[in-house]
Coordinates of C-alpha atoms in Angstrom, one line a residue:
Chain N
M1 CA 0.1 0.0 -0.1
D2 CA 1.6 3.4 -0.9
W3 CA 0.3 5.5 1.6
L4 CA 2.4 8.8 0.1
A5 CA 0.5 8.4 -3.4
L6 CA -2.9 8.0 -1.4
T7 CA -1.8 11.3 1.2
L8 CA -0.8 12.9 -2.4
S9 CA -4.2 12.2 -4.2
L10 CA -6.1 13.6 -1.0
Q11 CA -3.8 16.8 -1.0
L12 CA -4.3 17.4 -5.1
A13 CA -8.1 16.7 -4.4
G14 CA -8.2 19.1 -1.4
W15 CA -6.3 21.6 -3.2
T16 CA -8.4 21.7 -6.6
V17 CA -11.3 22.0 -4.4
A18 CA -10.1 25.1 -2.6
I19 CA -8.9 27.0 -5.9
L20 CA -12.4 25.4 -7.5
L21 CA -14.8 27.1 -5.1
P22 CA -14.6 30.7 -5.7
V23 CA -13.6 29.9 -9.3
A24 CA -17.2 28.2 -9.4
V25 CA -19.0 30.8 -7.3
V26 CA -17.7 34.0 -9.6
L27 CA -18.0 31.9 -12.9
G28 CA -21.2 30.2 -11.9
R29 CA -22.6 33.5 -11.2
V30 CA -21.7 35.1 -14.2
L31 CA -22.7 32.5 -16.2
A32 CA -26.2 32.1 -14.4
F33 CA -27.2 35.7 -14.2
R34 CA -25.4 37.9 -17.0
A35 CA -26.0 38.2 -20.3
F36 CA -23.5 38.8 -22.7
R37 CA -22.1 38.4 -26.1
G38 CA -20.4 35.3 -26.6
K39 CA -21.9 33.6 -23.5
A40 CA -22.5 30.5 -25.5
L41 CA -18.9 30.1 -26.5
A42 CA -18.3 30.9 -22.7
E43 CA -20.1 28.1 -21.5
A44 CA -18.8 25.6 -24.3
L45 CA -15.2 26.6 -23.3
V46 CA -16.2 25.7 -19.6
M47 CA -17.7 22.5 -20.8
L48 CA -14.5 21.6 -23.0
P49 CA -12.7 19.5 -20.5
L50 CA -15.2 17.1 -20.3
V51 CA -15.3 16.1 -23.6
L52 CA -11.7 16.3 -24.8
P53 CA -9.8 13.3 -24.3
P54 CA -7.4 13.3 -20.9
T55 CA -4.5 13.1 -23.3
V56 CA -5.4 16.0 -25.6
L57 CA -6.0 18.0 -22.3
G58 CA -2.7 16.6 -20.9
F59 CA -1.1 17.7 -24.0
Y60 CA -1.9 21.3 -24.1
L61 CA -1.1 21.5 -20.6
L62 CA 2.3 20.1 -21.2
V63 CA 2.6 22.6 -24.1
G64 CA 1.4 25.3 -22.2
L65 CA 3.0 25.2 -18.6
G66 CA 6.1 23.8 -19.9
A67 CA 9.4 25.2 -19.6
S68 CA 9.6 27.0 -22.8
S69 CA 6.0 28.4 -22.5
P70 CA 5.6 32.0 -21.0
I71 CA 3.7 30.4 -17.8
G72 CA 6.3 28.0 -17.7
R73 CA 9.2 30.2 -17.6
A74 CA 7.5 32.9 -15.3
W75 CA 6.8 30.2 -12.6
A76 CA 10.6 28.7 -13.0
G77 CA 11.7 32.2 -12.8
L78 CA 9.9 32.7 -9.7
F79 CA 10.5 29.4 -7.9
G80 CA 13.6 28.2 -9.4
Q81 CA 11.8 25.2 -10.4
P82 CA 9.6 23.8 -13.6
L83 CA 6.1 23.7 -13.3
V84 CA 5.2 20.6 -15.1
F85 CA 6.4 17.3 -13.2
S86 CA 5.7 19.2 -10.3
F87 CA 2.8 19.4 -7.5
P88 CA 1.9 22.9 -8.2
G89 CA 1.7 21.7 -12.0
L90 CA -0.6 18.9 -10.9
V91 CA -2.8 21.2 -9.3
A92 CA -2.9 23.6 -12.2
A93 CA -3.9 20.7 -14.3
S94 CA -6.4 19.5 -11.8
V95 CA -8.0 22.5 -12.0
L96 CA -8.4 23.0 -15.5
S97 CA -9.9 19.1 -16.0
S98 CA -12.1 19.5 -13.4
L99 CA -13.6 22.9 -14.6
P100 CA -16.8 21.8 -15.7
F101 CA -17.7 19.9 -12.6
A102 CA -17.5 22.7 -10.4
V103 CA -19.0 25.2 -12.8
Q104 CA -21.5 23.6 -14.3
P105 CA -23.7 22.6 -11.0
A106 CA -22.7 26.0 -9.5
Q107 CA -24.1 27.8 -12.2
R108 CA -27.4 25.5 -12.0
G109 CA -27.7 26.6 -8.3
F110 CA -27.7 30.3 -8.8
Q111 CA -30.0 30.0 -11.5
A112 CA -32.7 28.1 -9.3
I113 CA -32.8 31.3 -7.1
P114 CA -35.9 32.6 -8.2
P115 CA -35.4 36.2 -9.4
A116 CA -37.5 38.0 -7.1
L117 CA -35.7 36.8 -4.1
R118 CA -32.3 38.9 -5.5
E119 CA -34.5 41.9 -6.1
A120 CA -36.2 41.4 -2.4
A121 CA -32.3 41.3 -1.0
A122 CA -31.9 44.7 -3.1
T123 CA -34.9 46.2 -1.6
C124 CA -34.3 45.0 1.8
G125 CA -31.3 47.3 1.6
M126 CA -28.3 44.7 1.0
T127 CA -25.2 45.6 -1.0
P128 CA -24.6 43.1 -3.9
A129 CA -21.6 41.8 -1.7
R130 CA -24.1 41.2 1.3
A131 CA -26.9 39.7 -0.7
L132 CA -24.3 37.1 -2.3
W133 CA -23.3 36.1 1.2
R134 CA -26.8 35.9 2.8
V135 CA -29.1 34.7 0.0
E136 CA -27.3 33.9 -3.1
L137 CA -24.7 31.9 -1.7
P138 CA -27.3 29.7 1.0
L139 CA -29.6 29.1 -1.7
A140 CA -26.9 27.8 -4.3
W141 CA -25.1 25.8 -1.5
P142 CA -26.7 22.8 -2.6
G143 CA -25.3 23.0 -6.4
L144 CA -22.0 24.3 -4.9
V145 CA -21.7 21.3 -2.5
T146 CA -22.5 18.6 -5.7
G147 CA -19.9 20.6 -7.6
M148 CA -17.2 20.5 -5.1
V149 CA -17.9 16.7 -4.2
L150 CA -17.8 15.9 -8.1
V151 CA -14.3 17.9 -8.2
F152 CA -12.8 15.8 -5.5
A153 CA -13.6 12.6 -6.8
H154 CA -12.9 13.5 -10.3
T155 CA -9.4 14.6 -9.0
L156 CA -9.1 11.4 -6.8
G157 CA -9.7 9.2 -10.0
E158 CA -7.9 11.5 -12.5
F159 CA -5.3 9.4 -14.2
G160 CA -4.7 10.5 -18.2
V161 CA -4.2 14.4 -17.2
V162 CA -2.0 13.6 -14.1
L163 CA 0.0 11.1 -16.3
M164 CA 0.4 13.6 -19.0
V165 CA 1.5 16.6 -17.2
G166 CA 3.0 15.1 -13.8
G167 CA 4.5 11.9 -14.8
S168 CA 5.2 9.5 -11.6
I169 CA 7.6 10.9 -9.1
P170 CA 7.2 9.4 -5.9
G171 CA 5.7 12.2 -3.3
E172 CA 5.4 14.7 -6.1
T173 CA 3.4 13.6 -8.7
R174 CA 2.6 10.0 -8.4
T175 CA -1.1 9.6 -7.1
I176 CA -2.9 6.6 -5.9
A177 CA -4.3 6.4 -9.5
I178 CA -0.7 6.3 -11.0
A179 CA 0.5 4.2 -8.3
I180 CA -2.6 1.5 -9.1
Y181 CA -1.1 1.3 -13.1
D182 CA 2.3 1.0 -11.8
R183 CA 1.7 -1.8 -9.5
V184 CA -0.6 -3.2 -12.2
Q185 CA 2.6 -2.7 -15.1
A186 CA 4.8 -4.4 -12.1
F187 CA 2.4 -7.8 -12.0
D188 CA 1.9 -6.7 -8.6
M189 CA -1.8 -7.6 -8.5
A190 CA -1.9 -7.6 -4.5
A191 CA -1.1 -4.1 -3.7
A192 CA -2.9 -2.7 -6.7
G193 CA -6.1 -4.7 -5.4
V194 CA -5.5 -3.2 -1.8
M195 CA -5.1 0.6 -3.3
S196 CA -8.1 0.1 -5.3
A197 CA -10.1 -1.0 -2.4
V198 CA -8.7 1.8 -0.6
L199 CA -9.7 4.4 -3.1
V200 CA -13.1 2.9 -3.6
A201 CA -13.8 3.3 0.1
V202 CA -12.0 6.8 0.4
S203 CA -14.3 8.1 -2.2
L204 CA -17.3 6.5 -0.9
V205 CA -17.0 7.6 2.4
T206 CA -16.4 11.5 1.3
I207 CA -19.5 11.6 -1.4
A208 CA -21.6 9.5 1.5
L209 CA -20.7 12.1 3.9
T210 CA -21.2 15.1 2.0
F211 CA -24.4 14.0 0.5
A212 CA -25.7 13.4 4.4
L213 CA -24.3 16.9 5.5
S214 CA -25.8 18.8 2.2
A215 CA -29.0 16.9 3.0
R216 CA -29.1 18.3 6.7
V217 CA -28.8 21.7 5.2
G218 CA -31.6 21.1 2.5
R219 CA -33.8 20.2 5.6
R220 CA -33.1 23.3 7.0
L221 CA -34.0 25.3 4.1
G222 CA -37.2 23.4 3.9
Chain C
M1 CA -42.4 63.5 2.1
A2 CA -43.9 63.1 -0.9
L3 CA -43.4 60.6 -4.0
E4 CA -43.0 62.0 -7.3
V5 CA -42.4 59.5 -10.0
M6 CA -42.1 60.7 -13.7
A7 CA -40.8 58.5 -16.4
K8 CA -40.9 57.5 -20.4
A9 CA -40.2 54.7 -22.0
R10 CA -41.0 52.8 -25.1
A11 CA -39.6 49.2 -24.2
P12 CA -40.4 46.8 -22.4
I13 CA -43.6 48.4 -22.8
P14 CA -44.4 51.9 -24.0
L15 CA -44.8 53.8 -20.6
A16 CA -45.6 57.7 -19.7
V17 CA -46.5 58.1 -16.2
D18 CA -46.5 61.1 -14.1
L19 CA -47.2 60.9 -10.3
R20 CA -47.7 62.5 -7.3
V21 CA -48.3 60.4 -4.0
A22 CA -48.4 62.2 -0.7
P23 CA -47.2 60.9 2.7
G24 CA -49.4 58.6 4.4
E25 CA -51.5 58.2 1.2
I26 CA -52.3 54.9 -0.3
M27 CA -52.4 55.6 -4.1
A28 CA -53.4 52.4 -6.2
L29 CA -52.4 52.0 -9.9
V30 CA -54.9 49.8 -11.0
G31 CA -55.5 48.5 -14.9
P32 CA -55.6 45.8 -17.2
S33 CA -52.6 43.3 -17.0
G34 CA -49.5 44.7 -18.9
A35 CA -50.9 48.3 -18.5
G36 CA -47.3 48.8 -16.9
K37 CA -48.6 49.1 -13.2
S38 CA -45.7 46.9 -11.6
T39 CA -43.1 48.5 -14.3
V40 CA -43.9 51.8 -12.3
L41 CA -43.2 49.7 -8.9
R42 CA -40.0 48.6 -10.4
L43 CA -38.8 51.7 -11.7
I44 CA -39.6 53.2 -8.2
A45 CA -37.7 50.4 -6.4
G46 CA -34.9 50.7 -8.9
L47 CA -35.0 47.5 -10.2
W48 CA -35.9 48.5 -13.8
T49 CA -34.2 52.1 -15.1
P50 CA -36.3 53.8 -17.7
P51 CA -34.8 55.8 -20.9
A52 CA -35.9 59.1 -19.2
G53 CA -37.5 59.6 -15.9
R54 CA -37.3 61.0 -12.4
V55 CA -38.1 59.7 -9.0
R56 CA -37.9 61.6 -6.0
V57 CA -39.1 61.4 -2.5
D58 CA -39.1 64.7 -0.8
S59 CA -36.0 66.4 -1.3
E60 CA -34.0 63.1 -2.3
T61 CA -33.7 62.2 -5.8
W62 CA -33.6 58.4 -6.4
L63 CA -33.7 58.7 -10.3
D64 CA -33.1 61.7 -12.7
T65 CA -31.7 60.7 -16.1
G66 CA -31.4 64.4 -17.0
P67 CA -29.6 65.8 -18.4
Q68 CA -30.6 69.1 -17.6
A69 CA -28.2 72.0 -17.0
G70 CA -27.0 72.1 -13.4
R71 CA -27.9 68.7 -12.5
S72 CA -26.1 65.5 -12.6
T73 CA -27.6 62.3 -13.7
V74 CA -28.8 60.1 -10.8
N75 CA -29.6 56.6 -10.7
L76 CA -29.1 55.0 -7.0
P77 CA -29.3 51.3 -7.0
P78 CA -32.3 49.7 -5.1
H79 CA -30.2 48.9 -1.7
R80 CA -29.5 53.0 -1.5
R81 CA -33.2 53.7 -1.9
R82 CA -34.7 53.4 1.5
L83 CA -38.2 51.9 0.3
G84 CA -40.0 48.5 1.7
M85 CA -41.4 46.2 -1.1
V86 CA -43.8 43.6 -0.5
F87 CA -43.6 41.4 -3.7
Q88 CA -46.5 39.3 -5.3
D89 CA -45.6 35.6 -4.2
Y90 CA -43.9 37.6 -1.0
A91 CA -40.1 36.6 -2.2
L92 CA -39.1 35.9 1.4
F93 CA -36.1 34.2 2.0
P94 CA -36.6 30.8 2.6
H95 CA -33.4 29.8 4.3
M96 CA -34.3 32.2 7.1
T97 CA -37.0 32.2 10.0
A98 CA -39.6 34.7 9.9
A99 CA -37.7 37.0 12.2
Q100 CA -34.2 36.9 10.2
N101 CA -36.3 37.5 7.5
V102 CA -37.6 41.0 8.9
M103 CA -34.0 41.3 10.4
A104 CA -32.3 41.2 7.4
A105 CA -34.3 44.5 6.0
M106 CA -32.9 46.2 9.2
D107 CA -29.4 48.2 8.9
R108 CA -28.7 46.5 12.3
A109 CA -30.3 43.3 13.5
D110 CA -32.7 43.9 16.4
A111 CA -34.4 41.2 17.3
S112 CA -36.5 42.7 19.9
E113 CA -37.5 45.3 17.1
A114 CA -37.9 42.2 14.9
A115 CA -40.8 40.8 17.4
R116 CA -42.2 43.9 17.8
L117 CA -43.0 44.1 14.1
L118 CA -44.2 40.3 14.1
D119 CA -46.4 41.0 17.0
L120 CA -48.0 44.3 15.2
M121 CA -48.9 41.9 12.2
Q122 CA -50.2 39.5 14.9
L123 CA -47.3 36.9 13.9
G124 CA -46.5 36.9 17.7
G125 CA -44.3 33.3 18.3
L126 CA -44.1 32.6 14.6
G127 CA -40.8 34.1 14.6
D128 CA -38.8 31.0 14.7
R129 CA -40.9 29.5 11.7
H130 CA -39.3 29.1 8.4
P131 CA -41.4 30.6 5.4
A132 CA -42.5 27.1 4.4
Q133 CA -43.9 26.2 7.5
L134 CA -46.5 29.4 7.4
S135 CA -49.7 30.0 5.7
G136 CA -49.9 32.0 2.7
G137 CA -51.6 34.8 4.6
Q138 CA -49.1 34.9 7.6
R139 CA -46.1 34.8 4.7
Q140 CA -47.9 38.2 3.5
R141 CA -47.4 39.5 6.7
V142 CA -43.9 38.7 7.5
A143 CA -43.5 40.4 3.9
L144 CA -45.1 43.3 5.1
A145 CA -43.2 43.4 8.0
R146 CA -39.7 43.0 6.5
A147 CA -40.9 45.8 4.3
L148 CA -41.5 48.0 7.6
A149 CA -38.4 46.9 9.2
R150 CA -36.6 48.9 6.5
R151 CA -38.0 52.1 8.0
P152 CA -39.0 53.0 4.4
R153 CA -39.8 56.3 3.2
V154 CA -41.9 54.8 0.4
L155 CA -43.8 51.4 0.5
L156 CA -44.5 49.8 -2.3
L157 CA -47.0 46.6 -2.6
D158 CA -47.3 44.7 -5.7
E159 CA -50.4 43.0 -5.9
P160 CA -50.2 41.9 -2.3
F161 CA -53.2 40.3 -2.1
S162 CA -53.4 38.1 -5.1
A163 CA -51.9 34.8 -3.6
V164 CA -54.0 34.1 -0.8
D165 CA -57.5 32.9 -0.8
Q166 CA -61.0 35.5 -0.6
A167 CA -61.2 35.0 3.3
T168 CA -57.8 35.4 4.1
R169 CA -57.5 38.3 1.7
A170 CA -60.4 40.1 3.5
A171 CA -58.5 39.8 6.9
L172 CA -55.4 41.1 5.5
Q173 CA -56.9 44.2 3.7
A174 CA -58.5 44.9 7.2
Q175 CA -55.4 44.6 8.8
I176 CA -53.8 47.2 6.3
T177 CA -56.5 49.5 7.5
A178 CA -56.2 49.1 10.7
L179 CA -52.4 50.0 9.9
R180 CA -53.1 53.0 8.2
G181 CA -52.3 55.3 11.3
R182 CA -48.8 53.9 11.5
L183 CA -48.0 54.3 7.5
D184 CA -46.7 58.0 7.3
M185 CA -45.1 57.5 4.1
P186 CA -46.3 57.1 0.6
V187 CA -47.8 54.1 -0.2
V188 CA -48.3 52.9 -3.7
L189 CA -50.6 49.7 -4.2
V190 CA -50.2 47.6 -7.1
T191 CA -53.6 45.9 -7.9
H192 CA -55.8 44.3 -10.8
D193 CA -58.9 44.6 -8.7
L194 CA -60.7 47.6 -8.5
G195 CA -62.5 46.8 -5.4
E196 CA -59.4 46.2 -3.7
A197 CA -58.2 49.6 -4.7
Q198 CA -61.3 51.1 -3.7
R199 CA -61.5 49.6 -0.3
L200 CA -57.9 50.2 0.4
A201 CA -56.7 53.4 -1.6
D202 CA -57.1 57.1 -1.0
R203 CA -56.2 57.9 -4.6
M204 CA -56.3 55.9 -7.8
A205 CA -54.4 56.1 -11.0
V206 CA -55.7 53.8 -14.0
L207 CA -53.2 52.8 -16.4
Q208 CA -53.6 51.5 -19.6
G209 CA -51.0 50.9 -22.3
G210 CA -48.2 52.4 -19.9
R211 CA -50.2 55.6 -19.6
V212 CA -51.8 57.3 -16.9
L213 CA -55.6 57.6 -18.0
V214 CA -57.0 59.6 -14.9
Q215 CA -55.6 59.8 -11.3
G216 CA -57.8 61.2 -8.7
S217 CA -59.9 60.2 -5.8
V218 CA -62.1 57.0 -6.0
A219 CA -65.0 59.3 -7.0
Q220 CA -63.0 61.3 -9.4
V221 CA -62.1 57.7 -11.2
M222 CA -65.6 56.4 -11.3
A223 CA -66.7 59.3 -13.2
D224 CA -64.3 59.1 -16.0
A225 CA -65.8 57.5 -19.0
P226 CA -62.3 56.7 -20.4
A227 CA -60.9 55.1 -17.0
L228 CA -64.3 52.9 -17.0
R229 CA -63.9 51.9 -20.5
A230 CA -60.1 50.9 -19.7
L231 CA -61.5 49.0 -16.3
G232 CA -64.3 47.3 -18.0
I233 CA -67.8 48.9 -16.9
R234 CA -68.8 45.9 -15.1
E235 CA -66.2 47.4 -12.2
L236 CA -68.1 50.2 -11.8
A237 CA -69.0 50.4 -8.1
A238 CA -69.1 53.2 -5.1
M239 CA -68.3 53.1 -1.8
L240 CA -70.9 53.8 0.6
P241 CA -70.0 54.4 4.4
A242 CA -71.9 53.0 7.4
T243 CA -71.9 51.7 10.7
V244 CA -72.6 48.4 11.7
T245 CA -76.0 48.4 14.3
E246 CA -76.5 44.9 14.8
H247 CA -76.5 41.1 14.2
L248 CA -79.7 39.6 13.4
P249 CA -80.5 36.1 14.0
D250 CA -81.3 35.5 10.4
G251 CA -77.7 35.8 9.6
L252 CA -78.3 39.5 8.0
S253 CA -76.6 42.5 9.5
R254 CA -78.2 45.9 10.2
L255 CA -76.1 48.8 9.0
D256 CA -76.9 52.4 9.1
S257 CA -76.0 54.5 6.3
I258 CA -76.5 58.4 5.5
A259 CA -79.3 57.2 3.2
G260 CA -81.3 54.7 6.4
P261 CA -80.3 51.0 7.1
L262 CA -78.9 48.4 5.1
F263 CA -79.4 44.9 5.3
L264 CA -76.7 42.9 4.3
P265 CA -74.9 39.3 5.0
G266 CA -71.7 38.0 5.8
V267 CA -70.8 41.0 7.9
T268 CA -68.3 40.1 10.5
A269 CA -67.1 43.6 11.7
A270 CA -68.5 44.3 15.2
P271 CA -71.3 46.5 16.1
G272 CA -70.5 50.1 16.3
Q273 CA -67.4 49.5 13.8
P274 CA -67.4 51.7 10.7
V275 CA -67.2 49.9 7.4
Q276 CA -67.0 51.0 3.4
V277 CA -69.7 48.8 1.7
R278 CA -68.9 48.5 -2.2
I279 CA -72.1 48.7 -4.2
M280 CA -71.7 47.8 -7.7
A281 CA -73.3 50.0 -10.2
H282 CA -74.9 47.0 -12.2
D283 CA -76.6 45.6 -8.9
V284 CA -78.6 48.9 -8.3
I285 CA -81.8 49.5 -9.6
L286 CA -83.6 52.8 -9.3
S287 CA -87.4 53.8 -8.7
R288 CA -89.2 56.8 -9.0
A289 CA -91.7 56.0 -6.2
R290 CA -90.8 54.3 -3.4
P291 CA -91.4 50.6 -4.1
E292 CA -93.8 48.5 -1.8
G293 CA -94.1 44.4 -2.0
L294 CA -90.7 43.8 -3.3
S295 CA -88.3 41.4 -1.9
A296 CA -85.4 43.6 -1.8
Q297 CA -84.2 45.1 1.6
N298 CA -82.3 48.0 1.0
I299 CA -84.1 51.0 -0.4
L300 CA -82.0 54.4 -0.5
P301 CA -83.9 57.5 -1.1
G302 CA -81.7 59.9 -2.8
R303 CA -81.6 62.5 -5.6
V304 CA -80.2 62.0 -9.0
A305 CA -76.7 64.0 -9.4
R306 CA -76.1 63.5 -12.7
V307 CA -76.6 61.1 -15.8
V308 CA -73.9 60.0 -18.1
P309 CA -74.7 58.2 -21.1
G310 CA -72.3 55.0 -21.8
A311 CA -71.0 53.8 -24.7
G312 CA -73.7 51.2 -25.6
P313 CA -77.4 50.7 -24.4
G314 CA -76.2 51.8 -20.8
M315 CA -76.7 54.7 -18.7
M316 CA -74.6 55.6 -15.5
V317 CA -77.0 57.2 -13.3
H318 CA -75.0 59.0 -10.1
V319 CA -77.5 59.3 -7.3
T320 CA -76.3 61.5 -4.0
L321 CA -77.7 59.8 -0.9
G322 CA -78.6 61.7 2.4
G323 CA -77.1 65.6 2.3
D324 CA -79.8 68.0 0.9
G325 CA -82.1 65.3 2.2
D326 CA -84.4 63.3 0.3
E327 CA -87.7 65.7 0.2
G328 CA -86.0 69.1 0.1
Q329 CA -86.3 70.7 -3.0
G330 CA -83.1 73.0 -2.5
S331 CA -80.6 74.1 -5.0
G332 CA -79.6 70.2 -5.6
G333 CA -81.1 70.4 -9.1
Q334 CA -78.5 72.6 -10.8
G335 CA -75.5 71.7 -8.7
G336 CA -75.4 68.1 -10.3
A337 CA -74.0 68.5 -13.8
G338 CA -70.4 68.4 -14.3
E339 CA -69.9 67.9 -11.1
V340 CA -67.4 65.5 -9.7
G341 CA -66.6 63.9 -6.9
V342 CA -68.5 63.1 -3.7
D343 CA -71.4 65.8 -3.1
R344 CA -70.9 67.9 0.2
G345 CA -72.6 66.4 2.8
G346 CA -74.4 63.7 0.9
H347 CA -72.8 60.7 -0.6
E348 CA -72.9 59.3 -4.2
I349 CA -73.4 55.6 -5.3
I350 CA -73.8 54.7 -9.0
A351 CA -76.5 52.6 -10.9
R352 CA -76.0 51.7 -14.4
I353 CA -79.4 51.0 -16.2
T354 CA -80.4 50.8 -19.7
R355 CA -80.9 54.0 -21.7
R356 CA -84.3 53.0 -22.2
A357 CA -85.3 52.9 -18.5
A358 CA -83.6 56.1 -18.0
D359 CA -85.8 57.5 -20.9
Q360 CA -89.1 55.9 -19.6
M361 CA -88.2 57.3 -15.9
A362 CA -87.6 60.9 -17.6
L363 CA -84.4 60.9 -15.2
Q364 CA -83.2 64.5 -14.5
P365 CA -80.5 65.9 -12.5
G366 CA -82.0 66.8 -9.0
Q367 CA -85.0 64.4 -9.3
P368 CA -85.7 62.2 -6.1
V369 CA -85.1 58.5 -6.6
H370 CA -85.3 55.7 -4.7
A371 CA -82.0 53.1 -5.1
I372 CA -82.8 49.5 -4.3
L373 CA -80.0 46.9 -3.4
K374 CA -80.3 43.3 -3.1
S375 CA -78.9 42.1 0.2
L376 CA -77.3 39.0 -1.3
S377 CA -75.7 41.2 -3.7
V378 CA -72.9 42.4 -1.6
A379 CA -70.2 40.0 -1.1
R380 CA -68.5 39.5 1.9
D381 CA -65.2 41.0 0.3
Q382 CA -67.0 44.1 -0.9
L383 CA -67.0 45.2 2.7
A384 CA -64.0 47.0 4.1
T385 CA -63.6 47.8 7.9
G386 CA -62.5 51.3 8.8
S387 CA -63.4 54.5 6.7
V388 CA -60.5 54.9 4.3
V389 CA -61.9 56.5 1.3
A390 CA -61.1 60.2 1.2
D391 CA -63.2 62.9 -0.4
G392 CA -61.1 64.7 -3.0
G393 CA -58.0 63.0 -1.5
K394 CA -58.1 65.5 1.7
A395 CA -59.7 64.5 4.9
M396 CA -59.4 61.0 5.7
D397 CA -60.9 59.1 9.0
R398 CA -58.9 56.7 9.7
T399 CA -59.9 53.7 12.0
P400 CA -58.1 54.1 15.5
G401 CA -56.0 51.5 14.7
E402 CA -54.2 49.6 17.8
R403 CA -51.0 51.0 18.7

């Protein structure tokens, strides 16, 4: 059992959720409430990682974040190490590939708020920021939670993009999904089996726990 | 603290309004759906900005699209306009309790003030309930408490009674009437129900196609032919003040009006309480002689004030009850024609009869007539407790509501 890989996977999922939560609030809200030119294109771009093969996404990430790319060069200049084949590079790749899982449910969550409620918040004297905090977020919460659960689960299970951008460096980029693949390649079926079972258990517990919690929130909202 | 609204627009609906509402006055915006009533409310609230318009509350300018020399363009966002709004379906925050909903509209959350407002709305003890656990009428009252919690300088009511059943509606309207003494700000009430407007409002503005056809007292609106065309002639009605004297064992109640007793069903107000009876013009029959042997219980002597021809075969006969007295010869004969509003000393009701009948009766201004009203034609929701209808929009005698 590769505990280091499991820890790394959980860390990666945690960081991805932490970064995507505010992104989902901003993007989901804009897509739900605003009408602007090119909105359909923006929605398509958000959904794109869902339909692309992980290898295509991974390839562009490799090129876009690589040592010769502007982003890669800037990162290396700032931190003295390359972005690709590192944990931060993995987080960036994971954020991008999980984007639709976060934004889509958030957008639906915000869209489900009756327009009159947002108007009522304004006529109650709430500034837009206060209305977001006191009315919109509590009501869009189920959508946001669903999105974050999907992001967490998807990140734990992500394989192709991670392999393309991160490789398999122990403690840095070898996630549990990669470790299982490595074990199978080495005909170590027992270790692969244990790790697969652990991954199933962790994922199930996480999702079940979140749904139980959000059901309690849902009951309170009536 | 008067409210002045002026706006012009071509889209989303053509709009040309110019309204003024005095402090403590309830102005009803009535008219067919699509007439722009709600749009006017939204423009006052800042939820919609017209291409050209101005909204002022006393000396404070909320909206001024200008451009005029020496004045800059102003358009305050809704949250910076100190107003209370009750939405059509109340728009209570479902994740907050009733008390939290009320506190949400306060600058600084004050639980005891919220409890006081809920008590005032007869919702004491329900502060911990979520909107889903409240009835339609209770939700409406929470919405009203929330609107008042903002300490608004203008109160906006958008079809506030449309989502509740008729019995609840009557109770809520009585509550608004009882609250009148505390409402010292301009109140704008949007409704498609003319009766509701007559029972609650001091003045009305009739909208059609985004234009104000007429604004004025209830009597003024009722005398305005274009307004009546917009509202539908069947809605023509007058309000008659009366006092409940006793509830009779046969289910009818006796009320005393300026022209004598009325016997009406379904009166819930206690004896001694003043009420407004809405008398639909098509329910009134006229007779020159006092009829006898008639099943109708309510025979009100009066005098023809004026006869207004309608578009079709109908005529509208305005009858002054009381006032000059029903047998005096007086000067009432000349005063009628062209006079708008409630007669000094008397009170007008309206009868809609056919032109043929009017010709046969040779009705003339000043002529004594008897207005006959069938008891059962006054439905329960045609009664409003408290007297709120103003004469000329000035003097209002309000119910001494509980403080």
